[in-house]
PDB file of C-alpha atoms in Angstrom:
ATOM      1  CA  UNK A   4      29.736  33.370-100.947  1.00 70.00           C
ATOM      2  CA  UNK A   5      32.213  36.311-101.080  1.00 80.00           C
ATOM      3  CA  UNK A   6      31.611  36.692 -97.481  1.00 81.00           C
ATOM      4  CA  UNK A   7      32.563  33.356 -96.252  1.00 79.00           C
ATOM      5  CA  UNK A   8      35.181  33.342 -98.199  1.00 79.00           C
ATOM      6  CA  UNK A   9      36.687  36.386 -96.944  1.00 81.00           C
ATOM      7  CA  UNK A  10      36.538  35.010 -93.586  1.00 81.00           C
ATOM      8  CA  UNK A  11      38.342  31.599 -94.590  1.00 78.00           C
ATOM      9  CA  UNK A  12      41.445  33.779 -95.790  1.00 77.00           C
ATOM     10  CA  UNK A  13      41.350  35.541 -92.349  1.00 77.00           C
ATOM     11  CA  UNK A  14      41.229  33.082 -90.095  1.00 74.00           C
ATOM     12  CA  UNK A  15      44.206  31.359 -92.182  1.00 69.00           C
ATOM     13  CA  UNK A  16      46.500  34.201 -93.125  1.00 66.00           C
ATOM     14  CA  UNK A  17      49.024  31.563 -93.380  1.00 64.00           C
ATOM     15  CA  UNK A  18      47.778  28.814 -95.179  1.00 66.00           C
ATOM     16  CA  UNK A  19      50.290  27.392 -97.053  1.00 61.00           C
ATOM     17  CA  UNK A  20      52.676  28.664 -95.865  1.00 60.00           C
ATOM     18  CA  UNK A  21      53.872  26.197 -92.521  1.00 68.00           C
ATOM     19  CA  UNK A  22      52.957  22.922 -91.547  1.00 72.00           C
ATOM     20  CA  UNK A  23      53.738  19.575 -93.540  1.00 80.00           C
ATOM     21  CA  UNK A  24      55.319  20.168 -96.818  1.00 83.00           C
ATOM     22  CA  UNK A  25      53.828  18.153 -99.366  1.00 86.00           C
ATOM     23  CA  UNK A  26      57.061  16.559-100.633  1.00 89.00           C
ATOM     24  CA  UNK A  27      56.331  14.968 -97.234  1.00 89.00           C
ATOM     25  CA  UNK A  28      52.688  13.713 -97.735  1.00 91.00           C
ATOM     26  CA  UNK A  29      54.024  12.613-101.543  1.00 93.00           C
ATOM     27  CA  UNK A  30      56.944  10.433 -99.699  1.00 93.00           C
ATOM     28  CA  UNK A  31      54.690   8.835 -97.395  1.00 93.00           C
ATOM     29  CA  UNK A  32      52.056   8.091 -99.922  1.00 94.00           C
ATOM     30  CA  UNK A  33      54.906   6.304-101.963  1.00 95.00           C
ATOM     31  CA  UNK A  34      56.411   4.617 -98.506  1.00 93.00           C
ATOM     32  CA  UNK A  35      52.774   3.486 -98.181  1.00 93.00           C
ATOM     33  CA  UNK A  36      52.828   2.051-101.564  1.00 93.00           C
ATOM     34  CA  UNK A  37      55.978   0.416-101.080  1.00 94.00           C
ATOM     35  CA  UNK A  38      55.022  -1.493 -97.948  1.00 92.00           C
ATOM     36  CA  UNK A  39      51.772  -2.753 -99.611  1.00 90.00           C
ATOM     37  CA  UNK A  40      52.604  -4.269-102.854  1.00 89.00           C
ATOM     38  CA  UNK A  41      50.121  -6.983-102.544  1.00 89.00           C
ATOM     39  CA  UNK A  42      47.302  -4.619-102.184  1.00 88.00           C
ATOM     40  CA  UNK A  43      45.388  -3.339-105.407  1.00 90.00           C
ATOM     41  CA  UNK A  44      44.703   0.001-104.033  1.00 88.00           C
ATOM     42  CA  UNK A  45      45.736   2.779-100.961  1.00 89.00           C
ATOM     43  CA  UNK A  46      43.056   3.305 -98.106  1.00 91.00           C
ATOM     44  CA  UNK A  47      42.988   6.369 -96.211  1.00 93.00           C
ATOM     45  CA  UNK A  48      44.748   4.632 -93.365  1.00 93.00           C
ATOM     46  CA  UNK A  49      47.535   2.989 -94.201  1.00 94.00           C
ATOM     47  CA  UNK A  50      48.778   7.052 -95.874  1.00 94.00           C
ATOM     48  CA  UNK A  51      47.656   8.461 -92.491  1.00 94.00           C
ATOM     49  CA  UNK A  52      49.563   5.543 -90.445  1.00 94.00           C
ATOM     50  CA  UNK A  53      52.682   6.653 -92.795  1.00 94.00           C
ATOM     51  CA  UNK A  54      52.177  10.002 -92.349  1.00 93.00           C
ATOM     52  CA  UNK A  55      52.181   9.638 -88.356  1.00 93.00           C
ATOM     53  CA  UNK A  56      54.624   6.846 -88.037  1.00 92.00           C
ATOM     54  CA  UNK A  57      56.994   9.559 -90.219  1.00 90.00           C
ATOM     55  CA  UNK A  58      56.802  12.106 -87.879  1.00 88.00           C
ATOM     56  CA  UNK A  59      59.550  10.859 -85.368  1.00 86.00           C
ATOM     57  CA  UNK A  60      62.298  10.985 -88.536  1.00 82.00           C
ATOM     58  CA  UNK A  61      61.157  14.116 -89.676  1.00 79.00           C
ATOM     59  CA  UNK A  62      64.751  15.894 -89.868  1.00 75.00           C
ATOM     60  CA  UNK A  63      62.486  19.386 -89.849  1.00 74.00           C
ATOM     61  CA  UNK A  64      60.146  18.528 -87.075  1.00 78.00           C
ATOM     62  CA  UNK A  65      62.073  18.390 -83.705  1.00 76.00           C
ATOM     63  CA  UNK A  66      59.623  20.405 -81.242  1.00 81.00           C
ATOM     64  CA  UNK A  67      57.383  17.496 -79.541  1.00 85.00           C
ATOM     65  CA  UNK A  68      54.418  19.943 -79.059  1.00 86.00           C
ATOM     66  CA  UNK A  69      54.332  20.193 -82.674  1.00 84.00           C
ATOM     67  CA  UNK A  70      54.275  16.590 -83.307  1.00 88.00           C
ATOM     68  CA  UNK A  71      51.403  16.307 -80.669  1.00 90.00           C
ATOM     69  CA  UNK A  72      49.473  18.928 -82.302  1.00 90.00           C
ATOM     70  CA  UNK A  73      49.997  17.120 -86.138  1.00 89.00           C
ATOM     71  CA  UNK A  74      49.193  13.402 -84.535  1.00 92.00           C
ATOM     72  CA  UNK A  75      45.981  15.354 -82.962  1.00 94.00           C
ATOM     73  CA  UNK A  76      45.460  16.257 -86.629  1.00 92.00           C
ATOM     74  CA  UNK A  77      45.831  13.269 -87.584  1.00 94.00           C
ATOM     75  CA  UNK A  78      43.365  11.598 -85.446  1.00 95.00           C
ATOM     76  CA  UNK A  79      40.973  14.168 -86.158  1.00 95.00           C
ATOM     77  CA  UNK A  80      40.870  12.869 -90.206  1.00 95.00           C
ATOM     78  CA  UNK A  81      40.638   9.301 -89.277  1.00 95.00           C
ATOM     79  CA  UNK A  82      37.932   9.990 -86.631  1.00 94.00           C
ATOM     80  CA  UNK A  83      36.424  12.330 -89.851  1.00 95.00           C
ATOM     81  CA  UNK A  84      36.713   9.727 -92.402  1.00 95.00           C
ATOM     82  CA  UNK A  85      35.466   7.230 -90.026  1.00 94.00           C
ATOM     83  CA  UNK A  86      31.900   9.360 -90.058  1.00 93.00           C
ATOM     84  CA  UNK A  87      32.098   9.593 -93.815  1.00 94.00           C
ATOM     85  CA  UNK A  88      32.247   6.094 -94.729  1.00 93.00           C
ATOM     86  CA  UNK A  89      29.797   5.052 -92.273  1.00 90.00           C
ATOM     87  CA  UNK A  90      27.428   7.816 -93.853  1.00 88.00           C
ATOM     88  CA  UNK A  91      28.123   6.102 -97.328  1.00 92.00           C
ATOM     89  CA  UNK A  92      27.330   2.451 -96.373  1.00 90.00           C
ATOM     90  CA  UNK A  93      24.473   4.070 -94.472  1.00 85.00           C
ATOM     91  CA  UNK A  94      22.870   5.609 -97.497  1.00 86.00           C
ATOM     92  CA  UNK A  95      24.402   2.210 -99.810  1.00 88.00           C
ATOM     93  CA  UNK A  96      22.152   0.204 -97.377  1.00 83.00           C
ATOM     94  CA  UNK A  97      18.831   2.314 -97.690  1.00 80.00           C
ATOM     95  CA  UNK A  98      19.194   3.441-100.822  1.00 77.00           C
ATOM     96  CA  UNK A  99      16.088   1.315-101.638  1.00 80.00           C
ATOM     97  CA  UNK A 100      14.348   3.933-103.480  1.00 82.00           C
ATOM     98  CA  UNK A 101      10.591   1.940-103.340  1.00 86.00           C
ATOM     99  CA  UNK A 102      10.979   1.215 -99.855  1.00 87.00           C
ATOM    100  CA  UNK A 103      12.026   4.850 -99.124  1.00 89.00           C
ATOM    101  CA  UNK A 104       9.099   6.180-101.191  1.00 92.00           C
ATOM    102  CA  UNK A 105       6.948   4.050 -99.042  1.00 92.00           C
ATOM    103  CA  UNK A 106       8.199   4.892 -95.666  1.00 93.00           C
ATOM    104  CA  UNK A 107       7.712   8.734 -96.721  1.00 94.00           C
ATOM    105  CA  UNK A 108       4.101   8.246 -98.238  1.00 94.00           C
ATOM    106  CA  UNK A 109       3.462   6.323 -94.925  1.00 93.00           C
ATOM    107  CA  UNK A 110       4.636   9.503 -92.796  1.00 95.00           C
ATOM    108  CA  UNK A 111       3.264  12.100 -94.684  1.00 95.00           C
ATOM    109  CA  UNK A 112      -0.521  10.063 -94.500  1.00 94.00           C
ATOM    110  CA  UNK A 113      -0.196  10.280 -90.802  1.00 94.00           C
ATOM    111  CA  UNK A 114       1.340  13.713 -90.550  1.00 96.00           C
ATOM    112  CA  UNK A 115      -1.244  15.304 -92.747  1.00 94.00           C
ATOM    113  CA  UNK A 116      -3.707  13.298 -90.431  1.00 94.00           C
ATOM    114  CA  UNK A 117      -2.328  14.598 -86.951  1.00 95.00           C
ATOM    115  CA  UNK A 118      -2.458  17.813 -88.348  1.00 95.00           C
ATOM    116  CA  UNK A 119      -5.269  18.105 -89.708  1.00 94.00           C
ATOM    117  CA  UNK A 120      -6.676  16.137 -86.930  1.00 93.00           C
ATOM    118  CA  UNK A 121      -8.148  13.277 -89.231  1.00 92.00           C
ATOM    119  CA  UNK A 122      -8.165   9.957 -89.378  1.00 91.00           C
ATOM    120  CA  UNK A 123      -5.655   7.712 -91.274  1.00 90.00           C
ATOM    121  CA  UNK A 124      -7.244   4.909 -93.536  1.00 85.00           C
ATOM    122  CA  UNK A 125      -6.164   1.225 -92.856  1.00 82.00           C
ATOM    123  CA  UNK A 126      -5.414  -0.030 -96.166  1.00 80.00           C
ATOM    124  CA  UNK A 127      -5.522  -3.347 -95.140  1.00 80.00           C
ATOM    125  CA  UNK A 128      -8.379  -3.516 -92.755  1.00 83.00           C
ATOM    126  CA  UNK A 129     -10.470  -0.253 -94.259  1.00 82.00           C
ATOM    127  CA  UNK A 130     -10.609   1.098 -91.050  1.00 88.00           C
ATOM    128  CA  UNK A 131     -10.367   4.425 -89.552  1.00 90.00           C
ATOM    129  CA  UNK A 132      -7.236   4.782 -87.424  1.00 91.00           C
ATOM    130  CA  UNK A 133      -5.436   7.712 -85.563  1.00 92.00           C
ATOM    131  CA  UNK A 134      -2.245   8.611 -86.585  1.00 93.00           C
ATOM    132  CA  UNK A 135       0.117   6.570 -85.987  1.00 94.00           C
ATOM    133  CA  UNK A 136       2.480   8.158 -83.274  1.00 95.00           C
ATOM    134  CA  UNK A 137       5.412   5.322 -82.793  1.00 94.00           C
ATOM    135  CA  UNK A 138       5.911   5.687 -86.969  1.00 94.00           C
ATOM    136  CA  UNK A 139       6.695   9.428 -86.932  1.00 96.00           C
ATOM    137  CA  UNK A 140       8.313   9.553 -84.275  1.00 96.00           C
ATOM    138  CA  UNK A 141      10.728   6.833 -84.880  1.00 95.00           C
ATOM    139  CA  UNK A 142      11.563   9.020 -87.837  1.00 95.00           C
ATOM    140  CA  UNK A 143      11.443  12.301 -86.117  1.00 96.00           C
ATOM    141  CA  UNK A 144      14.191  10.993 -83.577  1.00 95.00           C
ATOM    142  CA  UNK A 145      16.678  10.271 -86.459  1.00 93.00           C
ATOM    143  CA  UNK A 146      17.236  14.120 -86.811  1.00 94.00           C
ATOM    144  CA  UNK A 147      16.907  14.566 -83.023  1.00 94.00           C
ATOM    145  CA  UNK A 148      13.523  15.981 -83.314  1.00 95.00           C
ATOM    146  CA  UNK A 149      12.304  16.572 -79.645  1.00 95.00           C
ATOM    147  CA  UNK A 150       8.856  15.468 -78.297  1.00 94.00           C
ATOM    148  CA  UNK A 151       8.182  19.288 -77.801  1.00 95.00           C
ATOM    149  CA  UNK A 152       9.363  20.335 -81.177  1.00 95.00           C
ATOM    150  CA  UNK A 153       7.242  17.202 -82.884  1.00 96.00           C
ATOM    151  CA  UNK A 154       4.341  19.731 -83.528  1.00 96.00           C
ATOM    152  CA  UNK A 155       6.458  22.655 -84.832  1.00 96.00           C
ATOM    153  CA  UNK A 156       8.215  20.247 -87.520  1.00 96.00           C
ATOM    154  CA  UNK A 157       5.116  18.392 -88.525  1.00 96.00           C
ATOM    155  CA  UNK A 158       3.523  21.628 -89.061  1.00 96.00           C
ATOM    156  CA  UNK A 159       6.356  22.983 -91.133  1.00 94.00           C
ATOM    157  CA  UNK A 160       6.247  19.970 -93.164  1.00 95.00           C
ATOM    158  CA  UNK A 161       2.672  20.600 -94.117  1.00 95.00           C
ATOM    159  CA  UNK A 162       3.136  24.328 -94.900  1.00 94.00           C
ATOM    160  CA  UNK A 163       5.724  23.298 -97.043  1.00 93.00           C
ATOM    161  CA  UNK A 164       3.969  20.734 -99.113  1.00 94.00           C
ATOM    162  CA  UNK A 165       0.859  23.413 -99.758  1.00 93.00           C
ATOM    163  CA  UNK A 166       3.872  26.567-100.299  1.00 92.00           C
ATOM    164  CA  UNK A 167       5.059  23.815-103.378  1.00 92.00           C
ATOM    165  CA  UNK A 168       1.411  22.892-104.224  1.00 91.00           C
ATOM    166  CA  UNK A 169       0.638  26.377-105.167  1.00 90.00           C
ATOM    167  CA  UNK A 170       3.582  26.699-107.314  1.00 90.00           C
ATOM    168  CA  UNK A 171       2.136  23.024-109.147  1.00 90.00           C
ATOM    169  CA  UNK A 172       5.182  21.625-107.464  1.00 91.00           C
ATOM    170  CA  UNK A 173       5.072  17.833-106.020  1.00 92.00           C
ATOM    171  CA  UNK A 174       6.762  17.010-102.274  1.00 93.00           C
ATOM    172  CA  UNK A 175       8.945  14.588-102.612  1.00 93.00           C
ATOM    173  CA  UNK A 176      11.136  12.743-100.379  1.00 92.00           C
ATOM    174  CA  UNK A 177      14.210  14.621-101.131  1.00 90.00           C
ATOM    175  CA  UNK A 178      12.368  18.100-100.845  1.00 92.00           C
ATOM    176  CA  UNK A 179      13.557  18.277 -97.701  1.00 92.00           C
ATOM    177  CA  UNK A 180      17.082  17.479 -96.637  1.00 92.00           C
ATOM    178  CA  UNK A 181      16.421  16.965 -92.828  1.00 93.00           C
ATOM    179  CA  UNK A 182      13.185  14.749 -93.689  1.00 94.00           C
ATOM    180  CA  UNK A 183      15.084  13.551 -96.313  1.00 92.00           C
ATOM    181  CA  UNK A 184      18.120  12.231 -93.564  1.00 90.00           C
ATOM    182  CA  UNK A 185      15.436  11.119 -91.576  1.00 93.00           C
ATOM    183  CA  UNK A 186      14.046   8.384 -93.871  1.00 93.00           C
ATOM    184  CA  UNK A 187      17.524   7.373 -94.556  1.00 89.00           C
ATOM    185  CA  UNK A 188      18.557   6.679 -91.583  1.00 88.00           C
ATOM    186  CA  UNK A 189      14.973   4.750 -90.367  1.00 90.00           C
ATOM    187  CA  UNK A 190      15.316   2.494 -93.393  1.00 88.00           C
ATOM    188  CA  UNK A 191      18.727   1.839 -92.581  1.00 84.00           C
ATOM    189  CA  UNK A 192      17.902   1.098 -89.243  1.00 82.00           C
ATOM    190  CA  UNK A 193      14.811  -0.994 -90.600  1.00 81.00           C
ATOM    191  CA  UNK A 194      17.263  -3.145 -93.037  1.00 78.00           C
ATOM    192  CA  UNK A 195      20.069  -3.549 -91.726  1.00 72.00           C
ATOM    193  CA  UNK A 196      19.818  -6.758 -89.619  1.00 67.00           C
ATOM    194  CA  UNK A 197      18.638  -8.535 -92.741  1.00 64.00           C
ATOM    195  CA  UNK A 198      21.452  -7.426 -94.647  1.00 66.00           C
ATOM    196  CA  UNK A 199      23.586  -9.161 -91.670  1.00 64.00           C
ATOM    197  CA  UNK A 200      26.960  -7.216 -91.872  1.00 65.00           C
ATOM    198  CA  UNK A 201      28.025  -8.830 -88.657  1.00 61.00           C
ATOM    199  CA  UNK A 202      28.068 -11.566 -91.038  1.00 62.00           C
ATOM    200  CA  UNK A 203      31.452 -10.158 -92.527  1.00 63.00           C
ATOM    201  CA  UNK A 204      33.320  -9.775 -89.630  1.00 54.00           C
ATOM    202  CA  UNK A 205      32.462 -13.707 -88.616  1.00 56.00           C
ATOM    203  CA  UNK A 206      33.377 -15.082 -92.670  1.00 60.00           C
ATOM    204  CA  UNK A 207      30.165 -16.977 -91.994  1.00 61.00           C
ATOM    205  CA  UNK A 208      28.014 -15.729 -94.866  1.00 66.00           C
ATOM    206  CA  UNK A 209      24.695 -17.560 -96.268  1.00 74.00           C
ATOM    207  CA  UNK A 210      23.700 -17.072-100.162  1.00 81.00           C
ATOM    208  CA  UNK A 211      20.514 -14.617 -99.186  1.00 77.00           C
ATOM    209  CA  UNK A 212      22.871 -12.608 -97.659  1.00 77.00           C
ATOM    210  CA  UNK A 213      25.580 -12.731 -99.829  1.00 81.00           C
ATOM    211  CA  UNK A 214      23.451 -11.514-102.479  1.00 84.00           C
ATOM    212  CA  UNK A 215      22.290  -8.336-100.661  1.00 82.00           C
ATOM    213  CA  UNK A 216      25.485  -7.460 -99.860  1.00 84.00           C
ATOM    214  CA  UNK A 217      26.685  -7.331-103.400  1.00 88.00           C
ATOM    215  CA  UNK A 218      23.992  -4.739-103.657  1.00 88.00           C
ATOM    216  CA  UNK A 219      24.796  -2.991-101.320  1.00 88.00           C
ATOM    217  CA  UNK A 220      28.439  -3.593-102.321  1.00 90.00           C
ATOM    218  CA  UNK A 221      27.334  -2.095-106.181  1.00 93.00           C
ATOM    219  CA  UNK A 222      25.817   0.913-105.007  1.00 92.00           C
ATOM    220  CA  UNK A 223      29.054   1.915-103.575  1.00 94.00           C
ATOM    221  CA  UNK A 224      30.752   1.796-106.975  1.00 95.00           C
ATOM    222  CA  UNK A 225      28.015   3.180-108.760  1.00 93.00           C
ATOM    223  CA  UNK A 226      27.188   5.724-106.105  1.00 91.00           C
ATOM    224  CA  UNK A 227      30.163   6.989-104.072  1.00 93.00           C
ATOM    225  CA  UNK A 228      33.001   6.142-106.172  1.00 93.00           C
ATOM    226  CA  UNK A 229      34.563   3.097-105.078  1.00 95.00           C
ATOM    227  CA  UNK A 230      35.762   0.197-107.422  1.00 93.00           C
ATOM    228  CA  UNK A 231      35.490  -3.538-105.906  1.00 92.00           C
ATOM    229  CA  UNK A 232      38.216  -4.203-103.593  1.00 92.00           C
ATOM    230  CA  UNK A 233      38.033  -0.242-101.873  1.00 93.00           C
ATOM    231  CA  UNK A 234      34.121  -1.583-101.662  1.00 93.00           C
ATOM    232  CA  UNK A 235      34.426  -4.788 -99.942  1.00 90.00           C
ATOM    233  CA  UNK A 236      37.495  -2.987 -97.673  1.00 91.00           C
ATOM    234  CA  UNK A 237      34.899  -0.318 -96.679  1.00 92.00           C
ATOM    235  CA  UNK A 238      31.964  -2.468 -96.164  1.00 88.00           C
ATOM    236  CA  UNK A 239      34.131  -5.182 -93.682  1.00 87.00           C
ATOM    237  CA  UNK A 240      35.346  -1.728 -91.781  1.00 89.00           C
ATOM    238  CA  UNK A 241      32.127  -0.388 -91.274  1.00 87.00           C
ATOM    239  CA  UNK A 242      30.691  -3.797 -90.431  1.00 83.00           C
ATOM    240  CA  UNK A 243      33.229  -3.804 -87.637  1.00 83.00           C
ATOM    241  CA  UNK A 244      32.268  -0.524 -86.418  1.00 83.00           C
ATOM    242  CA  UNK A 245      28.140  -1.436 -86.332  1.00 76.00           C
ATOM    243  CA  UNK A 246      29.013  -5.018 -84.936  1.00 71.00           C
ATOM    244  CA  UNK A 247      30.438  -2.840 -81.668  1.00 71.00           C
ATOM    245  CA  UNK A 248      27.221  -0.782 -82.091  1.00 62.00           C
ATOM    246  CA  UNK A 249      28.970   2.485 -83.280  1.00 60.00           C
ATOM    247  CA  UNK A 250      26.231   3.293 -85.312  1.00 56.00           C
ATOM    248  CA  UNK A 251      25.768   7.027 -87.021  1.00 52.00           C
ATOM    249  CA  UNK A 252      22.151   9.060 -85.835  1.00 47.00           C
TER     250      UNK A 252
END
């Protein structure tokens, strides 16, 4: 809006005018270039390494508090990029849009049934259950949904489905962004030790899981952007992130 960005050119009067010229950046990007011929492409962090490893010969940049504050900077884009591309192989990974559709039917059956205080019919068995607690709120918890807010957003879930229902609009899984997020993350967290991305961080890779990896690996390039090689890079860097247990909620 107009508003915000009113507020953006206050709060940086300046922009653009100090800080890191961009003859600098350009440099380092072709230093970075230079010193990795064999690679087919740049990743983030071999510019950011040149951009911080140039700060020392900087002819322009002699005050030490100043390179402190642009190596914070710095840190603060990896640490930044770091959440970004663990998003993407997050949403690469559960971007299984059958199972997702089933994990949401599944939670709106047994939220319209704790609601409503009704049963929930066993498809399998034909029997009458109650709703099943442990499956919404292991989705709940992916969007830090407390146990004494549970009621407040299952209830807003339902008003929201009859608010659309009156317009002859259908809920859908994407309808809402933070239920949306949710189911994302529990099918990633559902699918992700069968896809085994320890397994590229040990080289020690079966066929099954080879194959579901190149899935994953092509929903990347259709998806977010990348071509092949920035897709396997990404994938083996986030697999070393997850096989420490740095994992996104």
């Amino acid at each position: 809006t107009e508003d915000n960005v009113r507020e953006l050119r206050k709060e940086a009067r300046r922009e653009g005018l100090e800080g890191i010229s961009p003859r600098y950046v350009q440099d380092k990007i072709s230093n970075a270039i230079v010193k990795y011929p064999e690679e087919p492409t740049m990743n983030p962090f071999m510019v950011l390494n040149e951009l911080e490893a140039g700060l020392d010969h900087h002819s322009l940049i002699t005050n030490e508090e100043l390179k402190k504050r642009y190596r914070e900077l710095i840190k603060v884009v990896k640490s930044e990029y770091t959440e970004i591309v663990k998003n993407e192989v997050q949403r690469a990974i559960s971007a299984d849009e059958d199972g997702i559709k089933r994990l949401f039917a599944n939670y709106i059956d047994n939220v319209k049934a704790y609601v409503q205080r009704e049963k929930v019919k066993n498809k399998f068995t034909g029997d009458d259950e109650d709703a099943n607690e442990k499956l919404m709120r292991s989705i709940e918890e992916k969007i830090d949904i407390p146990e004494s807010r549970k009621d407040d957003f299952r209830r807003e879930i339902m008003n929201y489905i009859g608010a659309l229902s009156l317009d002859n609009k259908k809920f859908e899984w994407r309808s809402n962004d933070r239920l949306a997020k949710a189911l994302e993350l529990k099918l990633f967290e559902d699918q992700k030790d069968s896809i085994k991305l320890s397994s590229l961080v040990s080289n020690v890779m079966d066929k099954e899981t080879q194959e579901k990896i190149d899935i994953v690996k092509s929903r990347l390039i259709k998806g977010f952007g990348y071509d092949e090689h920035s897709a396997t890079d990404v994938l083996n860097y986030v697999a070393s992130i997850f096989a420490r247990g740095d994992i996104q909620s």
